[in-house]
Amino acid sequence: MRKFVKPVLLVLLALILFLVGSYGYLFLIRTNDFRRQERHLARLEASYQSGHTAGDELVLVDVDLNDESIQLNRLRLLGSHNSYKKTGPAIGRFFIALGANADEARALRYGYRTLTEQLESGIRTMEWDVRLRGGRFELTHVPIVDHSSVAPDVEGALEELRLYSVHHPRHLPIVILMEIKSDWMMLDPALQPVGTAELRALDQFIEGKLSDRLHRPRDLVAQVQSRGVIEPGMTLRQAVQTHGWPSLPALLGKVLFLLHAGELTTAYYEADPTFQTQTMFPSVYATGVDRDYAAFVVHNTPDPEVIGGLVQAGFIVRTRIDADLVFRQARFDDAWRSGAQILTSDFTVGRSDLPAAAVIYLPGGKMAALRGED
């Protein structure tokens, strides 16, 4: 028996060293991501200061940007999913394969270009997965094993977005879907739960960085009231369903943040039902459109019948063209036929590892389009 003790101990020691070394390596990658983000922001600042010519938004969509009759809910945008994600190291996918399965690990072998590069390519809607780690809001996918990011620090990501917006003052409205993540927290003891107080802190970050570039819930209600519609206590649902969305010209150069539908949205709304302090629109699922704050709907399955009804009712709907890194033309066709205004995909120009032949566009080869008249 004794002759087996030493080999077993050596194997256990080797395993411990492998795990500790792997964790350290993965943590170092994350640290380097933060440093790269800082250098990237410094380069952007210098580039903008040295002279920058904003691109023509008409390259993205065939529409008169000054047409006051076009309301926001007619604009359809093709955007990136997990827009912050960077291709992680093989060792992380190895652990995912051990804990889940090989297919799931392989599906994570993709990443995106910087936020600015995506915006310059025509991306006007993004999805950011937000976690609170050590008191700092971060953009990350799966903690530790797939957490590499082109913009790990939310404050830095907001600054990058601000720089782009300021130097492209007539860009189409940019829509950022913020999904607060709480899964796999056991992988990283530094992760913290997010509640109402933390969402308020996130609001302050967004407000502090983007301020006049924002279109907030209170701005939507104020624009309705500017048309002479004065209804005390007007809800977001009343504003969009009864009186309509703001015009496209009014939203050029603006950024809208959506809080992903889920357990936090009602608490976020109830913290201030007047919407004087919130920067994000709390979205709902299709089952929650009767809520007072319902304006944006998340319905990831591209069901033309369900989504079509929501769009006809005046809501703006986000759906996913593809899932699990698999593109199917039939699903794309359903997403397009549905009329959903926010169309999210992993096969956009934003990807850093995707061959040009695999990149998808909206009909007409555009990144944005107008929904036909009802």
CSV table of C-alpha atoms in Angstrom, one decimal:
chain,number,residue,atom,x,y,z
A,1,MET,CA,0.0,0.0,0.0
A,2,ARG,CA,2.8,2.4,0.9
A,3,LYS,CA,4.3,2.1,-2.6
A,4,PHE,CA,1.1,3.7,-4.0
A,5,VAL,CA,1.0,6.6,-1.5
A,6,LYS,CA,3.9,8.6,-3.0
A,7,PRO,CA,2.6,8.4,-6.7
A,8,VAL,CA,-0.9,9.4,-5.6
A,9,LEU,CA,0.5,12.3,-3.6
A,10,LEU,CA,2.6,13.4,-6.6
A,11,VAL,CA,-0.5,13.2,-8.9
A,12,LEU,CA,-2.5,15.2,-6.4
A,13,LEU,CA,0.3,17.8,-6.1
A,14,ALA,CA,0.6,18.0,-9.9
A,15,LEU,CA,-3.2,18.5,-10.2
A,16,ILE,CA,-3.2,21.3,-7.5
A,17,LEU,CA,-0.3,23.0,-9.2
A,18,PHE,CA,-2.1,22.7,-12.6
A,19,LEU,CA,-5.3,24.2,-11.2
A,20,VAL,CA,-3.5,27.0,-9.4
A,21,GLY,CA,-1.3,27.8,-12.4
A,22,SER,CA,-4.3,27.8,-14.7
A,23,TYR,CA,-6.3,30.1,-12.4
A,24,GLY,CA,-3.3,32.5,-12.2
A,25,TYR,CA,-2.9,32.4,-16.0
A,26,LEU,CA,-6.6,33.1,-16.6
A,27,PHE,CA,-6.5,35.9,-14.1
A,28,LEU,CA,-3.4,37.4,-15.7
A,29,ILE,CA,-5.2,37.5,-19.1
A,30,ARG,CA,-8.0,39.5,-17.5
A,31,THR,CA,-5.5,41.9,-16.0
A,32,ASN,CA,-3.9,42.4,-19.4
A,33,ASP,CA,-7.3,43.1,-20.8
A,34,PHE,CA,-7.7,46.0,-18.5
A,35,ARG,CA,-4.3,47.4,-19.5
A,36,ARG,CA,-5.2,47.0,-23.2
A,37,GLN,CA,-8.4,48.8,-22.6
A,38,GLU,CA,-6.6,51.7,-21.0
A,39,ARG,CA,-4.1,51.9,-23.9
A,40,HIS,CA,-6.9,51.6,-26.4
A,41,LEU,CA,-8.8,54.6,-24.8
A,42,ALA,CA,-5.6,56.7,-24.8
A,43,ARG,CA,-5.1,56.0,-28.5
A,44,LEU,CA,-8.7,56.9,-29.3
A,45,GLU,CA,-8.4,60.2,-27.5
A,46,ALA,CA,-5.2,61.0,-29.4
A,47,SER,CA,-6.8,60.0,-32.7
A,48,TYR,CA,-9.9,62.1,-32.2
A,49,GLN,CA,-7.9,65.1,-31.1
A,50,SER,CA,-5.6,64.9,-34.2
A,51,GLY,CA,-8.6,65.3,-36.4
A,52,HIS,CA,-11.5,63.0,-37.2
A,53,THR,CA,-14.1,62.9,-40.0
A,54,ALA,CA,-17.4,61.3,-39.1
A,55,GLY,CA,-18.7,58.7,-41.5
A,56,ASP,CA,-22.0,59.1,-43.4
A,57,GLU,CA,-24.9,57.3,-41.7
A,58,LEU,CA,-26.6,56.9,-45.1
A,59,VAL,CA,-24.1,54.1,-45.8
A,60,LEU,CA,-26.0,52.2,-43.1
A,61,VAL,CA,-29.6,52.9,-44.1
A,62,ASP,CA,-31.5,54.4,-47.0
A,63,VAL,CA,-33.6,57.0,-45.3
A,64,ASP,CA,-33.9,60.7,-44.9
A,65,LEU,CA,-32.5,61.4,-41.5
A,66,ASN,CA,-34.4,64.6,-41.3
A,67,ASP,CA,-37.8,63.1,-41.9
A,68,GLU,CA,-39.8,63.9,-38.8
A,69,SER,CA,-42.5,61.4,-39.7
A,70,ILE,CA,-40.2,58.5,-39.1
A,71,GLN,CA,-40.5,57.3,-35.5
A,72,LEU,CA,-38.0,55.2,-33.6
A,73,ASN,CA,-40.1,52.1,-33.7
A,74,ARG,CA,-39.9,52.0,-37.5
A,75,LEU,CA,-36.1,51.8,-37.4
A,76,ARG,CA,-34.6,48.2,-37.5
A,77,LEU,CA,-31.1,47.6,-36.4
A,78,LEU,CA,-28.7,44.7,-36.8
A,79,GLY,CA,-26.4,44.3,-33.8
A,80,SER,CA,-23.9,42.1,-32.1
A,81,HIS,CA,-24.5,39.6,-29.3
A,82,ASN,CA,-22.0,39.4,-26.4
A,83,SER,CA,-20.5,42.5,-28.1
A,84,TYR,CA,-17.7,42.9,-25.5
A,85,LYS,CA,-16.5,39.2,-25.8
A,86,LYS,CA,-12.9,38.4,-26.7
A,87,THR,CA,-11.8,34.9,-27.8
A,88,GLY,CA,-10.6,33.3,-24.6
A,89,PRO,CA,-7.7,30.9,-24.1
A,90,ALA,CA,-8.0,27.1,-24.8
A,91,ILE,CA,-7.4,26.3,-21.2
A,92,GLY,CA,-10.6,28.1,-20.3
A,93,ARG,CA,-12.6,26.1,-22.9
A,94,PHE,CA,-10.9,22.9,-21.5
A,95,PHE,CA,-12.5,23.6,-18.1
A,96,ILE,CA,-15.9,24.3,-19.7
A,97,ALA,CA,-15.7,21.0,-21.6
A,98,LEU,CA,-15.0,19.3,-18.3
A,99,GLY,CA,-17.8,21.0,-16.4
A,100,ALA,CA,-20.4,21.1,-19.3
A,101,ASN,CA,-19.6,19.5,-22.6
A,102,ALA,CA,-17.3,19.8,-25.6
A,103,ASP,CA,-19.9,21.4,-27.9
A,104,GLU,CA,-20.5,24.2,-25.4
A,105,ALA,CA,-16.8,24.8,-25.1
A,106,ARG,CA,-16.3,25.0,-28.9
A,107,ALA,CA,-19.2,27.4,-29.2
A,108,LEU,CA,-17.3,29.9,-27.1
A,109,ARG,CA,-14.4,30.1,-29.6
A,110,TYR,CA,-15.3,33.5,-31.0
A,111,GLY,CA,-14.7,37.1,-30.2
A,112,TYR,CA,-15.4,40.7,-31.3
A,113,ARG,CA,-13.4,43.7,-32.4
A,114,THR,CA,-13.3,46.8,-30.2
A,115,LEU,CA,-16.5,48.6,-29.5
A,116,THR,CA,-15.3,51.5,-31.7
A,117,GLU,CA,-14.5,49.2,-34.6
A,118,GLN,CA,-17.9,47.7,-34.3
A,119,LEU,CA,-19.6,51.1,-34.3
A,120,GLU,CA,-17.5,52.3,-37.2
A,121,SER,CA,-18.6,49.1,-39.1
A,122,GLY,CA,-22.3,50.1,-38.6
A,123,ILE,CA,-23.2,48.3,-35.4
A,124,ARG,CA,-25.9,50.4,-33.7
A,125,THR,CA,-27.1,48.0,-31.1
A,126,MET,CA,-25.0,45.9,-28.7
A,127,GLU,CA,-25.5,43.5,-25.8
A,128,TRP,CA,-23.3,44.0,-22.7
A,129,ASP,CA,-23.3,41.4,-19.9
A,130,VAL,CA,-22.6,43.3,-16.7
A,131,ARG,CA,-21.2,41.8,-13.5
A,132,LEU,CA,-20.2,43.5,-10.2
A,133,ARG,CA,-16.7,42.3,-9.1
A,134,GLY,CA,-14.8,43.8,-6.2
A,135,GLY,CA,-17.0,46.9,-6.3
A,136,ARG,CA,-16.4,47.5,-10.0
A,137,PHE,CA,-18.8,46.9,-12.9
A,138,GLU,CA,-17.3,44.7,-15.5
A,139,LEU,CA,-18.2,43.2,-18.9
A,140,THR,CA,-17.6,39.5,-18.9
A,141,HIS,CA,-19.1,36.3,-20.2
A,142,VAL,CA,-18.4,33.3,-17.9
A,143,PRO,CA,-16.3,34.1,-14.9
A,144,ILE,CA,-12.7,33.0,-15.0
A,145,VAL,CA,-13.0,30.4,-17.7
A,146,ASP,CA,-14.3,32.7,-20.5
A,147,HIS,CA,-14.0,36.2,-19.1
A,148,SER,CA,-11.7,37.9,-21.6
A,149,SER,CA,-13.1,41.1,-22.9
A,150,VAL,CA,-12.3,44.0,-25.4
A,151,ALA,CA,-13.8,46.3,-22.8
A,152,PRO,CA,-13.7,44.7,-19.3
A,153,ASP,CA,-14.3,47.9,-17.3
A,154,VAL,CA,-17.8,49.3,-17.7
A,155,GLU,CA,-16.6,52.8,-17.0
A,156,GLY,CA,-14.1,52.5,-19.8
A,157,ALA,CA,-16.7,51.0,-22.1
A,158,LEU,CA,-19.0,54.0,-21.4
A,159,GLU,CA,-16.1,56.4,-22.1
A,160,GLU,CA,-15.4,54.6,-25.4
A,161,LEU,CA,-19.1,55.0,-26.3
A,162,ARG,CA,-19.1,58.6,-25.3
A,163,LEU,CA,-16.0,59.4,-27.5
A,164,TYR,CA,-17.7,57.8,-30.5
A,165,SER,CA,-21.0,59.6,-29.9
A,166,VAL,CA,-19.4,63.0,-29.4
A,167,HIS,CA,-17.3,62.7,-32.6
A,168,HIS,CA,-20.2,61.3,-34.6
A,169,PRO,CA,-22.9,63.8,-33.5
A,170,ARG,CA,-25.5,62.6,-36.1
A,171,HIS,CA,-25.2,58.9,-35.7
A,172,LEU,CA,-28.3,56.8,-35.7
A,173,PRO,CA,-29.5,56.1,-32.2
A,174,ILE,CA,-27.4,53.5,-30.5
A,175,VAL,CA,-29.2,50.9,-28.3
A,176,ILE,CA,-27.2,49.1,-25.6
A,177,LEU,CA,-29.0,46.1,-23.9
A,178,MET,CA,-27.5,45.7,-20.4
A,179,GLU,CA,-27.9,42.2,-19.0
A,180,ILE,CA,-27.0,41.9,-15.3
A,181,LYS,CA,-25.5,38.5,-14.9
A,182,SER,CA,-25.5,36.4,-11.7
A,183,ASP,CA,-24.7,32.9,-13.0
A,184,TRP,CA,-21.5,31.0,-12.2
A,185,MET,CA,-20.7,33.3,-9.3
A,186,MET,CA,-19.1,30.4,-7.5
A,187,LEU,CA,-16.2,30.5,-9.9
A,188,ASP,CA,-15.0,33.8,-8.6
A,189,PRO,CA,-15.3,34.8,-5.0
A,190,ALA,CA,-14.8,38.4,-5.8
A,191,LEU,CA,-18.2,38.6,-7.7
A,192,GLN,CA,-21.0,40.4,-5.9
A,193,PRO,CA,-24.8,40.3,-6.2
A,194,VAL,CA,-26.5,43.3,-7.8
A,195,GLY,CA,-29.6,44.8,-6.3
A,196,THR,CA,-31.4,48.2,-6.4
A,197,ALA,CA,-28.6,50.1,-4.8
A,198,GLU,CA,-26.1,48.7,-7.2
A,199,LEU,CA,-28.3,49.5,-10.2
A,200,ARG,CA,-28.5,53.1,-8.9
A,201,ALA,CA,-24.7,53.2,-8.9
A,202,LEU,CA,-24.7,51.9,-12.4
A,203,ASP,CA,-27.2,54.7,-13.4
A,204,GLN,CA,-24.8,57.2,-12.0
A,205,PHE,CA,-21.9,55.8,-14.0
A,206,ILE,CA,-24.0,56.0,-17.2
A,207,GLU,CA,-25.3,59.5,-16.4
A,208,GLY,CA,-21.8,60.8,-15.5
A,209,LYS,CA,-20.2,59.5,-18.7
A,210,LEU,CA,-22.9,60.2,-21.3
A,211,SER,CA,-25.3,62.8,-19.8
A,212,ASP,CA,-26.4,64.9,-22.8
A,213,ARG,CA,-25.8,62.0,-25.2
A,214,LEU,CA,-28.5,59.9,-23.4
A,215,HIS,CA,-32.2,59.4,-24.3
A,216,ARG,CA,-33.7,58.3,-20.9
A,217,PRO,CA,-37.2,57.2,-20.0
A,218,ARG,CA,-38.0,60.6,-18.6
A,219,ASP,CA,-36.8,62.1,-22.0
A,220,LEU,CA,-39.3,60.0,-23.8
A,221,VAL,CA,-42.2,61.1,-21.7
A,222,ALA,CA,-41.0,64.7,-21.9
A,223,GLN,CA,-40.9,64.6,-25.7
A,224,VAL,CA,-44.5,63.3,-25.8
A,225,GLN,CA,-45.5,66.1,-23.5
A,226,SER,CA,-43.7,68.6,-25.7
A,227,ARG,CA,-46.3,67.8,-28.3
A,228,GLY,CA,-49.0,69.2,-26.0
A,229,VAL,CA,-49.9,65.9,-24.4
A,230,ILE,CA,-50.0,66.5,-20.7
A,231,GLU,CA,-51.1,63.5,-18.7
A,232,PRO,CA,-50.0,63.5,-15.0
A,233,GLY,CA,-48.2,60.3,-14.1
A,234,MET,CA,-47.9,59.2,-17.7
A,235,THR,CA,-46.4,55.7,-17.9
A,236,LEU,CA,-43.9,54.6,-20.5
A,237,ARG,CA,-46.5,52.1,-21.9
A,238,GLN,CA,-49.0,54.9,-22.3
A,239,ALA,CA,-46.5,57.2,-23.9
A,240,VAL,CA,-45.5,54.7,-26.6
A,241,GLN,CA,-48.8,53.0,-27.2
A,242,THR,CA,-51.0,56.0,-27.1
A,243,HIS,CA,-48.8,58.8,-28.3
A,244,GLY,CA,-46.0,57.1,-30.2
A,245,TRP,CA,-42.2,57.1,-30.1
A,246,PRO,CA,-39.9,60.1,-30.7
A,247,SER,CA,-38.9,60.9,-34.2
A,248,LEU,CA,-35.7,59.7,-35.8
A,249,PRO,CA,-34.3,63.2,-36.2
A,250,ALA,CA,-34.8,63.9,-32.5
A,251,LEU,CA,-32.7,60.8,-31.6
A,252,LEU,CA,-29.7,61.4,-33.9
A,253,GLY,CA,-26.6,61.3,-31.8
A,254,LYS,CA,-28.4,59.7,-28.8
A,255,VAL,CA,-27.7,56.5,-26.9
A,256,LEU,CA,-30.5,54.4,-25.3
A,257,PHE,CA,-29.7,51.9,-22.5
A,258,LEU,CA,-32.1,49.0,-21.9
A,259,LEU,CA,-32.1,46.9,-18.7
A,260,HIS,CA,-32.7,43.3,-19.8
A,261,ALA,CA,-36.0,41.8,-18.7
A,262,GLY,CA,-35.7,39.8,-15.5
A,263,GLU,CA,-36.0,39.8,-11.8
A,264,LEU,CA,-34.4,43.2,-11.4
A,265,THR,CA,-36.6,45.3,-13.7
A,266,THR,CA,-39.6,45.7,-11.4
A,267,ALA,CA,-37.4,46.7,-8.4
A,268,TYR,CA,-35.5,49.1,-10.7
A,269,TYR,CA,-38.8,50.7,-11.8
A,270,GLU,CA,-40.3,50.8,-8.3
A,271,ALA,CA,-37.2,52.6,-7.0
A,272,ASP,CA,-38.5,55.7,-8.8
A,273,PRO,CA,-41.8,55.3,-10.7
A,274,THR,CA,-41.5,58.9,-12.0
A,275,PHE,CA,-38.3,57.9,-13.9
A,276,GLN,CA,-36.5,61.0,-12.9
A,277,THR,CA,-33.4,59.2,-11.9
A,278,GLN,CA,-33.2,56.1,-14.2
A,279,THR,CA,-31.0,56.1,-17.2
A,280,MET,CA,-32.1,52.7,-18.5
A,281,PHE,CA,-35.4,51.6,-20.0
A,282,PRO,CA,-36.5,48.4,-18.1
A,283,SER,CA,-37.5,45.9,-20.7
A,284,VAL,CA,-40.1,43.2,-20.3
A,285,TYR,CA,-40.8,39.7,-21.7
A,286,ALA,CA,-43.8,39.2,-23.9
A,287,THR,CA,-45.8,38.1,-20.8
A,288,GLY,CA,-45.1,41.4,-19.1
A,289,VAL,CA,-46.4,44.0,-21.6
A,290,ASP,CA,-49.2,45.0,-19.3
A,291,ARG,CA,-46.7,46.6,-16.9
A,292,ASP,CA,-46.6,50.4,-16.7
A,293,TYR,CA,-42.9,50.5,-17.7
A,294,ALA,CA,-43.3,48.3,-20.8
A,295,ALA,CA,-41.9,49.9,-23.9
A,296,PHE,CA,-39.1,47.5,-25.0
A,297,VAL,CA,-39.7,43.8,-25.2
A,298,VAL,CA,-37.2,41.0,-25.2
A,299,HIS,CA,-38.4,38.0,-27.2
A,300,ASN,CA,-35.4,36.0,-28.3
A,301,THR,CA,-37.3,33.4,-30.3
A,302,PRO,CA,-38.0,35.0,-33.7
A,303,ASP,CA,-41.7,34.1,-33.8
A,304,PRO,CA,-43.3,36.2,-36.6
A,305,GLU,CA,-46.8,35.9,-35.1
A,306,VAL,CA,-46.0,36.8,-31.5
A,307,ILE,CA,-43.5,39.5,-32.4
A,308,GLY,CA,-45.7,40.9,-35.1
A,309,GLY,CA,-48.5,41.4,-32.6
A,310,LEU,CA,-46.1,43.2,-30.2
A,311,VAL,CA,-44.8,45.5,-32.9
A,312,GLN,CA,-48.3,46.3,-34.1
A,313,ALA,CA,-49.1,47.2,-30.5
A,314,GLY,CA,-46.4,49.9,-30.5
A,315,PHE,CA,-43.6,48.1,-28.7
A,316,ILE,CA,-40.0,47.8,-29.8
A,317,VAL,CA,-38.9,44.2,-29.8
A,318,ARG,CA,-35.4,42.6,-29.5
A,319,THR,CA,-35.0,39.1,-31.0
A,320,ARG,CA,-32.1,36.9,-31.8
A,321,ILE,CA,-31.4,35.9,-35.4
A,322,ASP,CA,-29.3,33.0,-34.3
A,323,ALA,CA,-28.4,31.0,-31.2
A,324,ASP,CA,-25.5,28.8,-30.0
A,325,LEU,CA,-23.3,30.2,-32.8
A,326,VAL,CA,-25.4,28.4,-35.4
A,327,PHE,CA,-26.8,30.4,-38.3
A,328,ARG,CA,-29.9,29.1,-40.1
A,329,GLN,CA,-31.4,31.0,-43.0
A,330,ALA,CA,-34.9,30.0,-41.9
A,331,ARG,CA,-34.5,31.6,-38.5
A,332,PHE,CA,-33.1,34.7,-40.1
A,333,ASP,CA,-36.1,34.9,-42.4
A,334,ASP,CA,-38.4,34.5,-39.4
A,335,ALA,CA,-36.6,37.2,-37.5
A,336,TRP,CA,-36.9,39.6,-40.5
A,337,ARG,CA,-40.6,38.7,-41.2
A,338,SER,CA,-41.4,39.3,-37.5
A,339,GLY,CA,-40.8,43.0,-37.8
A,340,ALA,CA,-38.6,43.0,-34.7
A,341,GLN,CA,-36.6,46.3,-34.5
A,342,ILE,CA,-33.5,45.0,-32.7
A,343,LEU,CA,-32.0,42.0,-34.5
A,344,THR,CA,-29.1,40.5,-32.6
A,345,SER,CA,-26.6,38.1,-34.2
A,346,ASP,CA,-23.2,36.5,-33.7
A,347,PHE,CA,-22.6,36.7,-37.4
A,348,THR,CA,-22.2,40.5,-37.8
A,349,VAL,CA,-19.3,42.6,-39.1
A,350,GLY,CA,-18.3,43.0,-35.4
A,351,ARG,CA,-16.8,39.6,-35.1
A,352,SER,CA,-13.0,39.5,-35.1
A,353,ASP,CA,-12.7,35.9,-36.3
A,354,LEU,CA,-15.4,35.6,-39.0
A,355,PRO,CA,-14.6,35.4,-42.7
A,356,ALA,CA,-16.3,38.0,-44.8
A,357,ALA,CA,-18.3,35.4,-46.6
A,358,ALA,CA,-20.0,34.4,-43.4
A,359,VAL,CA,-21.0,38.0,-42.4
A,360,ILE,CA,-24.8,38.7,-42.6
A,361,TYR,CA,-26.5,41.9,-43.4
A,362,LEU,CA,-30.1,43.1,-43.5
A,363,PRO,CA,-31.8,42.9,-46.9
A,364,GLY,CA,-30.2,45.4,-49.2
A,365,GLY,CA,-26.8,44.8,-47.6
A,366,LYS,CA,-27.4,47.4,-44.9
A,367,MET,CA,-26.9,47.5,-41.1
A,368,ALA,CA,-30.2,49.3,-40.6
A,369,ALA,CA,-33.5,49.5,-42.3
A,370,LEU,CA,-37.0,50.9,-42.0
A,371,ARG,CA,-40.0,48.8,-41.1
A,372,GLY,CA,-42.7,49.1,-43.7
A,373,GLU,CA,-45.8,51.2,-43.1
A,374,ASP,CA,-48.5,49.3,-41.3
